[in-house]
CSV table of C-alpha atoms in Angstrom, one decimal:
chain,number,residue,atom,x,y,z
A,7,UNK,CA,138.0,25.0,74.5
A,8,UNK,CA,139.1,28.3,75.4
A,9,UNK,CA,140.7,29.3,71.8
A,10,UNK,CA,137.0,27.9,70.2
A,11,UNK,CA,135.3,30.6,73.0
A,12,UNK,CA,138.2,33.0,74.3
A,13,UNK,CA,135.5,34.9,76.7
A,14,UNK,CA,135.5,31.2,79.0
A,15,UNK,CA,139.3,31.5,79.7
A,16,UNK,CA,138.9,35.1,81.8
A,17,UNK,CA,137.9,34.7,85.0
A,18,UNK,CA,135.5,37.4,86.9
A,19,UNK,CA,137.9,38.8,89.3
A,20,UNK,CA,136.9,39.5,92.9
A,21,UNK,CA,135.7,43.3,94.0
A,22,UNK,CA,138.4,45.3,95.2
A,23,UNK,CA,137.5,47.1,98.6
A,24,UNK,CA,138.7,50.1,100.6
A,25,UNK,CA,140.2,47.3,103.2
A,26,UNK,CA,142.6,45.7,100.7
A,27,UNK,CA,144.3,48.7,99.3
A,28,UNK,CA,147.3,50.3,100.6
A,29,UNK,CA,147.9,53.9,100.1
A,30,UNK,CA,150.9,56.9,99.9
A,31,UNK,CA,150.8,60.0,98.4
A,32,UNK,CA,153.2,61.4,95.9
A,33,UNK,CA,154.3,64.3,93.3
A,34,UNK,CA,154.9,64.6,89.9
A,35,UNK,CA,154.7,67.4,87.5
A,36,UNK,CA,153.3,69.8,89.3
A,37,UNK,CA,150.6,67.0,90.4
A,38,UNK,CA,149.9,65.5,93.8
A,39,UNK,CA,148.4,62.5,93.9
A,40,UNK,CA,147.5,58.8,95.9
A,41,UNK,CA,149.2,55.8,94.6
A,42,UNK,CA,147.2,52.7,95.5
A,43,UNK,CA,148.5,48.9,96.1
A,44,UNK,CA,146.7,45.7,96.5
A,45,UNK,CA,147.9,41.9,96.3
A,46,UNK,CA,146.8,41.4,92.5
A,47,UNK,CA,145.6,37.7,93.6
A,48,UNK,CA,145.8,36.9,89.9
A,49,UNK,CA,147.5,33.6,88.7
A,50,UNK,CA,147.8,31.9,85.4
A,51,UNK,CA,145.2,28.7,84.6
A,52,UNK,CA,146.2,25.3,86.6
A,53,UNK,CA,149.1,23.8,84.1
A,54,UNK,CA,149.4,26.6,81.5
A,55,UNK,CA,153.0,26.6,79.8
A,56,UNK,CA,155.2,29.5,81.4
A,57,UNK,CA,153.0,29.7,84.5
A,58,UNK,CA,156.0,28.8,87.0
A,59,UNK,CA,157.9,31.3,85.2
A,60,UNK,CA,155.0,34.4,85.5
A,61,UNK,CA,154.7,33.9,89.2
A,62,UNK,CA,157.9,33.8,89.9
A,63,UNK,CA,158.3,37.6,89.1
A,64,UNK,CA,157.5,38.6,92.8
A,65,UNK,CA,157.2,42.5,92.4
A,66,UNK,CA,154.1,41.9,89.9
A,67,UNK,CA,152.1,40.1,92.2
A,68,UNK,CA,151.5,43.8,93.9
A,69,UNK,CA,149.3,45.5,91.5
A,70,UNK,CA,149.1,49.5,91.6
A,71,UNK,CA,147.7,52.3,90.7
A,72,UNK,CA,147.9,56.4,91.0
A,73,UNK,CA,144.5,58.4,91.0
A,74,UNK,CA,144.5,61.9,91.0
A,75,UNK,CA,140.7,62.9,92.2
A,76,UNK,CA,138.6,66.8,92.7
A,77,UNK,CA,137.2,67.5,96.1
A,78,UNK,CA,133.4,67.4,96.6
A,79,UNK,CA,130.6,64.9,94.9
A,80,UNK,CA,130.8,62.6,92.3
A,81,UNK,CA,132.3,62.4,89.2
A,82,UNK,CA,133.0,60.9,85.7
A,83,UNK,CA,136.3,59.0,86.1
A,84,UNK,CA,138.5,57.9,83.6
A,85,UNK,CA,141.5,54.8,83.3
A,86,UNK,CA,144.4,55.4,81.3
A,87,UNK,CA,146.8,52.6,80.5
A,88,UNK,CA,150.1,53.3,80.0
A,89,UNK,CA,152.4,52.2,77.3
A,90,UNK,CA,155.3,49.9,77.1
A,91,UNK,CA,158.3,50.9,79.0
A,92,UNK,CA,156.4,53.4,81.1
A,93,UNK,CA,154.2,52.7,84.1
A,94,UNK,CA,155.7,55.7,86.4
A,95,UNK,CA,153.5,58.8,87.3
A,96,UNK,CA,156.3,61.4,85.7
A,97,UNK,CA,156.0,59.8,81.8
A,98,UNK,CA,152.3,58.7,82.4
A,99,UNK,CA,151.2,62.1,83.4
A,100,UNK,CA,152.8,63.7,80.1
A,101,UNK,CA,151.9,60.6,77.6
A,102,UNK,CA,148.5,60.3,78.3
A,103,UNK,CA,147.6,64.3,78.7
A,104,UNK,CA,146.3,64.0,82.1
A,105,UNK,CA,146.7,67.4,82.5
A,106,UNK,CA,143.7,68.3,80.3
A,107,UNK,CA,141.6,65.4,81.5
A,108,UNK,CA,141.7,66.5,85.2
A,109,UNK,CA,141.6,70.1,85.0
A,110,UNK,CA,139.8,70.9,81.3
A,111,UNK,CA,137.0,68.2,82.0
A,112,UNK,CA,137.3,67.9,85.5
A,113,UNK,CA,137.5,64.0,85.7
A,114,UNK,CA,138.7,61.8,88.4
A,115,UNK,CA,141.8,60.1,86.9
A,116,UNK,CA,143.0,56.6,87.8
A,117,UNK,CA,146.3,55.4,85.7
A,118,UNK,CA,147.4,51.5,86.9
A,119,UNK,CA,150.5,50.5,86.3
A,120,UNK,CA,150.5,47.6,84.0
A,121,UNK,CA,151.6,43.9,84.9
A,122,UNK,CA,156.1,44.3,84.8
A,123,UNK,CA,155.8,47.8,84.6
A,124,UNK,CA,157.1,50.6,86.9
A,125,UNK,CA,157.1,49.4,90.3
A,126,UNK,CA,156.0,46.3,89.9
A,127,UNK,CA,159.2,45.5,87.5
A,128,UNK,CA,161.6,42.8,87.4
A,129,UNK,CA,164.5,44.2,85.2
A,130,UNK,CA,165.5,47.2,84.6
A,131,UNK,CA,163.8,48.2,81.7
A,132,UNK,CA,159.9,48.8,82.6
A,133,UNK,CA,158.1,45.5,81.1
A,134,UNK,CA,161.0,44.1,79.3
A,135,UNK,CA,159.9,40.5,79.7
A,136,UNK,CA,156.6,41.4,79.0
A,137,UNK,CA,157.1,41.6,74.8
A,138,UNK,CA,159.4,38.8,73.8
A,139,UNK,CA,159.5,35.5,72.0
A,140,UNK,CA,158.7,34.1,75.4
A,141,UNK,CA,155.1,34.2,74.1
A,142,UNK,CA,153.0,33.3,77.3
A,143,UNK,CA,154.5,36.4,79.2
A,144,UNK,CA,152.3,38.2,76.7
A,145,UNK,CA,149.3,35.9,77.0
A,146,UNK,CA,149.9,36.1,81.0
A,147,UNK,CA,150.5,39.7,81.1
A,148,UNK,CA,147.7,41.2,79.5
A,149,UNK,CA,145.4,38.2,81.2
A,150,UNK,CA,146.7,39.9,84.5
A,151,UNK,CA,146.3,43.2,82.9
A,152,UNK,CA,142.3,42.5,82.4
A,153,UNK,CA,142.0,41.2,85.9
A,154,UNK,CA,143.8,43.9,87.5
A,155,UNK,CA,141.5,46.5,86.1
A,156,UNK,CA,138.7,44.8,86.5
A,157,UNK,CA,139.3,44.7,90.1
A,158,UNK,CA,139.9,48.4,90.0
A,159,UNK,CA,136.7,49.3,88.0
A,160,UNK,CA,135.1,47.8,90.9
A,161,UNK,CA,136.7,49.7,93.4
A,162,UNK,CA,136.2,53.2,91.1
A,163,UNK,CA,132.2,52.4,91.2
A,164,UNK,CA,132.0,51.9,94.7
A,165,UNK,CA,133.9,55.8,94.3
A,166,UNK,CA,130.4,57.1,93.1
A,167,UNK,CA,131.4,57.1,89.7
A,168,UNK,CA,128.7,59.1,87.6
A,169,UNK,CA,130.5,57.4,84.2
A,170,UNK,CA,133.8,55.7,83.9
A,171,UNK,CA,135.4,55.7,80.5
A,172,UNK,CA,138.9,53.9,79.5
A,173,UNK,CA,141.4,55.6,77.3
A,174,UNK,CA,145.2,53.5,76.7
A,175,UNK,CA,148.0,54.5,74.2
A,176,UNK,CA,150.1,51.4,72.3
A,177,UNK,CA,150.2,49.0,74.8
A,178,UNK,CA,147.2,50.3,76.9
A,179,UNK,CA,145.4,51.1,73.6
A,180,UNK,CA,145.6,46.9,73.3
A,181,UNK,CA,144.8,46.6,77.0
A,182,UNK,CA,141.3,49.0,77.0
A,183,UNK,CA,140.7,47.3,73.4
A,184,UNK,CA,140.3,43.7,75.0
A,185,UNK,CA,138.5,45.0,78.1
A,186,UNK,CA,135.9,46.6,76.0
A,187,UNK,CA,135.4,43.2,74.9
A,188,UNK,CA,135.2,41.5,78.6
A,189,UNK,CA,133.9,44.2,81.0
A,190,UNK,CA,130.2,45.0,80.9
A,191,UNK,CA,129.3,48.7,81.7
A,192,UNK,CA,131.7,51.4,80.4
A,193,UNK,CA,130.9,54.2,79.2
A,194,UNK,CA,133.6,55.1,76.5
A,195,UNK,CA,137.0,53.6,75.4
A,196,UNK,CA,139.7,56.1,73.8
A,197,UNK,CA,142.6,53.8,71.7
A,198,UNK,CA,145.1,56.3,70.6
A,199,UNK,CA,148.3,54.4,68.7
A,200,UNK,CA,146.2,50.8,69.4
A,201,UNK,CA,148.2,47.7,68.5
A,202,UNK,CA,145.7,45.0,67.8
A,203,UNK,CA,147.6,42.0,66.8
A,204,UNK,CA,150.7,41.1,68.4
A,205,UNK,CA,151.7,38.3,66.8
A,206,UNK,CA,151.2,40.1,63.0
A,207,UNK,CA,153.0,43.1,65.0
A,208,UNK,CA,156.1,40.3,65.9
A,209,UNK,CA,155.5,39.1,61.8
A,210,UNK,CA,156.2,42.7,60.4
A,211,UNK,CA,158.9,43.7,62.7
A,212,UNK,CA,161.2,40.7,63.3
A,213,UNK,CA,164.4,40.4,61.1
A,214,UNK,CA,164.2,37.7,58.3
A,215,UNK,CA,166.3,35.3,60.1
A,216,UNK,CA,164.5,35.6,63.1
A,217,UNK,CA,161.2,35.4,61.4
A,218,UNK,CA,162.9,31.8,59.6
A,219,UNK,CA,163.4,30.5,63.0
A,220,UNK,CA,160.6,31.4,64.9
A,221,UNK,CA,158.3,29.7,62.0
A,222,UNK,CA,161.0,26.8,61.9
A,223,UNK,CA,160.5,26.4,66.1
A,224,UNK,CA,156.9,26.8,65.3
A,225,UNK,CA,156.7,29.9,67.6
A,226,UNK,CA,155.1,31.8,64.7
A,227,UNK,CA,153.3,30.7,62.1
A,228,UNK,CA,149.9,29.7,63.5
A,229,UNK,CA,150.7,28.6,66.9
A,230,UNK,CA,151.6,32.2,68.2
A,231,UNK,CA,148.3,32.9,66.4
A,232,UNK,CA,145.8,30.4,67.9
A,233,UNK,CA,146.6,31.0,71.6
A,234,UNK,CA,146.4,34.8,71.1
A,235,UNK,CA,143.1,34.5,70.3
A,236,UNK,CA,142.1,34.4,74.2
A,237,UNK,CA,143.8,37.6,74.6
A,238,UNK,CA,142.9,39.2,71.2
A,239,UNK,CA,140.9,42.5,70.8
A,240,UNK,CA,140.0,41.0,67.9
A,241,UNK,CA,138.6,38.4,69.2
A,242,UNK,CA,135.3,39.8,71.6
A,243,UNK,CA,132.4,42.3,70.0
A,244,UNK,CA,133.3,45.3,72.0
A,245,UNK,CA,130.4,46.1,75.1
A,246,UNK,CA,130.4,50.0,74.5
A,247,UNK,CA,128.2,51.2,71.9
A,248,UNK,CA,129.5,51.9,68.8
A,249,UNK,CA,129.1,55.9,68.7
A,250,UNK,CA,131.3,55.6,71.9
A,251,UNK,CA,134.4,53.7,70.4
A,252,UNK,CA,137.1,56.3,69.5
A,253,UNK,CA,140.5,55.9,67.9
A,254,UNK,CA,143.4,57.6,67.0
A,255,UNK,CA,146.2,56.6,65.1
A,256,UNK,CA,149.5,58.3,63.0
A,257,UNK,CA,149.8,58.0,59.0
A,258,UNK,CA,153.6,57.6,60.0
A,259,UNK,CA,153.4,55.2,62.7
A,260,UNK,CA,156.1,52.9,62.4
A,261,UNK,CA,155.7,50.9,65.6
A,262,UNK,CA,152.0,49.9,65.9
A,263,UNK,CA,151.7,50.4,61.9
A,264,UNK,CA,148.1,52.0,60.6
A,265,UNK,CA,146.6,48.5,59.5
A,266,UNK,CA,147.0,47.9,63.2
A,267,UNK,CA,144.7,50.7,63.4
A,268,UNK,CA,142.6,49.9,61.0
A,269,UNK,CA,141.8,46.7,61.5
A,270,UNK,CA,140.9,47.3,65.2
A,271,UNK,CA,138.8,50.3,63.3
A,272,UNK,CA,136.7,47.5,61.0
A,273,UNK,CA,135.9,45.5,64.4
A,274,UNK,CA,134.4,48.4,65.8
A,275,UNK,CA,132.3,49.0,62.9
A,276,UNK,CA,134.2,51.9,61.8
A,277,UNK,CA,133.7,54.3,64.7
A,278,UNK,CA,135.1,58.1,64.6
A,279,UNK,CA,139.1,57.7,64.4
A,280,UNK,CA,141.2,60.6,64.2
A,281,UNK,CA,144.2,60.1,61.8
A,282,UNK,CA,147.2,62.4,62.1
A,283,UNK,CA,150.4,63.0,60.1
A,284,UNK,CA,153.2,61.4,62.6
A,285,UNK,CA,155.1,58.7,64.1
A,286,UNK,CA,154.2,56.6,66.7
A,287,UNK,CA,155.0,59.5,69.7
A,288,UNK,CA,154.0,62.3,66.9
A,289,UNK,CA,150.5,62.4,69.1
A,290,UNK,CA,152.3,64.0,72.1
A,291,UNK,CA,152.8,67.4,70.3
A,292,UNK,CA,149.5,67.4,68.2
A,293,UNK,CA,146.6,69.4,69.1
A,294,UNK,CA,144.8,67.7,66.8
A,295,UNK,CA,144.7,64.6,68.9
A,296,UNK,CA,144.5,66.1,72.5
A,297,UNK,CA,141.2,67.9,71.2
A,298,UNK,CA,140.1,65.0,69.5
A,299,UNK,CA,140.8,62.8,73.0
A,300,UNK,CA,139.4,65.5,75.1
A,301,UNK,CA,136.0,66.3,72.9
A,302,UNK,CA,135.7,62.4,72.8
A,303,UNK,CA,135.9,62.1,77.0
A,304,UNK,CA,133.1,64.4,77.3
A,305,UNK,CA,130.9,62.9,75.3
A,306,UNK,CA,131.6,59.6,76.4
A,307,UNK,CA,131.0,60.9,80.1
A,308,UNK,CA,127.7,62.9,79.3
A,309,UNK,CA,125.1,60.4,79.3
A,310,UNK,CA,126.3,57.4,81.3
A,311,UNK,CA,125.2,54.1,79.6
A,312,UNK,CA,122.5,52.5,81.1
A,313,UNK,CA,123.4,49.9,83.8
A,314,UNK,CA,121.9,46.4,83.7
C-alpha cells in the first residue's frame, strides 16, 4: 500500500536530544563552527529489496551535521542541504552562500551532511552509490535523508528556534522538496536547481543503449516509476503555505533541466521562482539569485507560521 499512500511508508523518527549528540569544533573559510554526530538509527522497511546492501555501508549509519550559530537569544534558523558530491563544510559553505545567511540576516545555520556524503562516505567520491541504476540506494537514501532531518528539526526547536526555514540546491533542493511534503511546521523552503523526478532525470540523461536495457531489465519504464512515488516531491501537497514556497532555477541548466523546475513549480501552485540565464552552477556567481535567496529567508523567517 505504500505506492497507493506514499505518506504511510515514512516513519516519524524519534527526537533528537542534547545527550545523543557528539560534538567537535572546526574551520573553514574563514568560519568556525560545531559539527554534530548522532547514531542515525534509521533502517530500511523489514524485507525491502537492497536493504542488506544500505546497511551495510557502516560510515552512514553516523548521521552529521555542522551548525554555525550567533551568541545571545533566539533566533530564526535555517537547514541547507547540500548537493551531490559535496557534503563537506569547505564546498557547502561556498555552494549554499552561507556567508550572507549568517552574517546579512543573522540566522543560525545548520547544514547536515546527506546520507553517503562527506564523512559519512563509502567510496571515494562523496555519494557515489547514492545515484545509480542500483535504484533502492536512491529510494533508501533520501528515506534516510527525511529521517535524518527530521530528527535534527527536532533538536533545532528544542534550540529556541523563533522560525526554521529549509533551503537545498540539486540534490538537497529534492531533499527540502519532499520534506515540505512530510514535516509539519516550517516556516519556508528555498529549492534553488531542484530535481524533482529522478527517474525522468535517469530517462533524459542515460545513453540510448543504456536507456534500451534498463527498459528491457525493466529497471525503467514504470517500475523505477512506481516505487519512486514514496520518495517523490511530487507525490505529497507541500505543508508550507504557498506564498512561502520559493524556487530558483537556470534557463541553461543542463543537469536538473528547467521542466525539472517547472514541474515542481506547478505542484506548488506556481509560487515566486527566480529564473536566471545559466547552467546548473551559473547560480554561484549571480547576484540575482543570492538576493533572490536572501530577500526570500527573511520573509520566510518574519512571521513564524502558526504551530498546531
Amino acid at each position: 500500500g505504500w505506492i497507493e499512500d506514499p505518506r504511510s511508508y515514512h516513519r516519524r523518527p524519534p527526537p533528537l536530544s542534547d545527550g545523543e549528540i557528539g560534538n567537535r569544533r572546526g574551520w573553514a573559510t574563514g568560519f568556525g563552527y560545531d559539527r554534530l554526530s548522532w547514531d542515525s538509527s534509521f533502517e530500511p522497511h523489514q524485507g525491502e529489496p537492497g536493504s542488506d546492501r544500505w546497511m551495510a555501508f557502516g560510515p552512514n549509519q553516523t548521521a552529521s551535521a555542522v551548525v554555525l550559530r550567533h551568541a545571545g537569544g533566539p533566533r530564526p534558523w535555517v537547514i541547507a542541504v547540500h548537493g551531490f558530491c559535496m557534503g563537506f563544510p569547505f564546498m557547502d559553505f561556498q555552494g549554499l552562500h552561507v556567508a550572507r545567511i549568517h552574517r546579512e540576516l543573522g540566522m543560525n545555520v545548520a547544514l547536515p551532511v546527506l546520507p553517503l556524503h562527506g564523512g559519512r562516505r563509502v567510496t571515494l567520491v562523496s555519494g557515489e552509490p547514492f545515484l545509480s541504476f542500483e535504484l533502492m540506494n536512491a529510494v533508501h537514501g533520501l528515506t534516510q535523508t527525511v529521517w535524518d532531518i527530521r530528527r535534527l528539526l527536532h533538536w533545532v526547536r528544542d534550540q529556541g528556534a523563533t522560525s526554521i526555514s529549509l533551503y537545498g540546491v540539486s540534490l538537497g533542493a529534492y531533499a527540502v522538496s519532499l520534506l515540505a511534503g512530510i514535516e509539519e511546521g516550517v516556516d519556508a523552503v528555498v529549492a534553488g536547481i531542484p530535481v524533482s523526478d529522478f527517474p525522468g532525470l535517469f530517462h533524459h540523461h542515460s545513453p540510448r543503449h543504456i536507456r534500451a536495457r534498463s527498459i528491457e531489465h525493466k529497471i525503467m519504464g514504470g517500475a523505477a516509476e512506481n516505487v519512486y512515488r514514496v520518495v517523490s516531491p511530487l507525490s505529497f501537497e507541500a505543508q508550507i503555505p504557498a506564498s512561502r514556497r520559493f524556487i530558483f532555477a537556470g534557463y541553461g541548466d543542463r543537469v536538473a533541466r528547467p521542466d525539472q523546475a517547472q514541474r515542481l513549480w506547478e505542484h506548488w501552485d506556481r509560487p515566486r521562482i527566480s529564473w536566471y540565464a545559466g547552467n546548473h552552477v551559473g547560480y554561484l556567481w549571480s547576484k540575482q539569485v543570492s538576493d533572490f535567496l536572501v530577500d526570500s529567508l527573511r520573509e520566510g523567517s518574519m512571521t513564524p507560521t502558526p504551530q498546531a
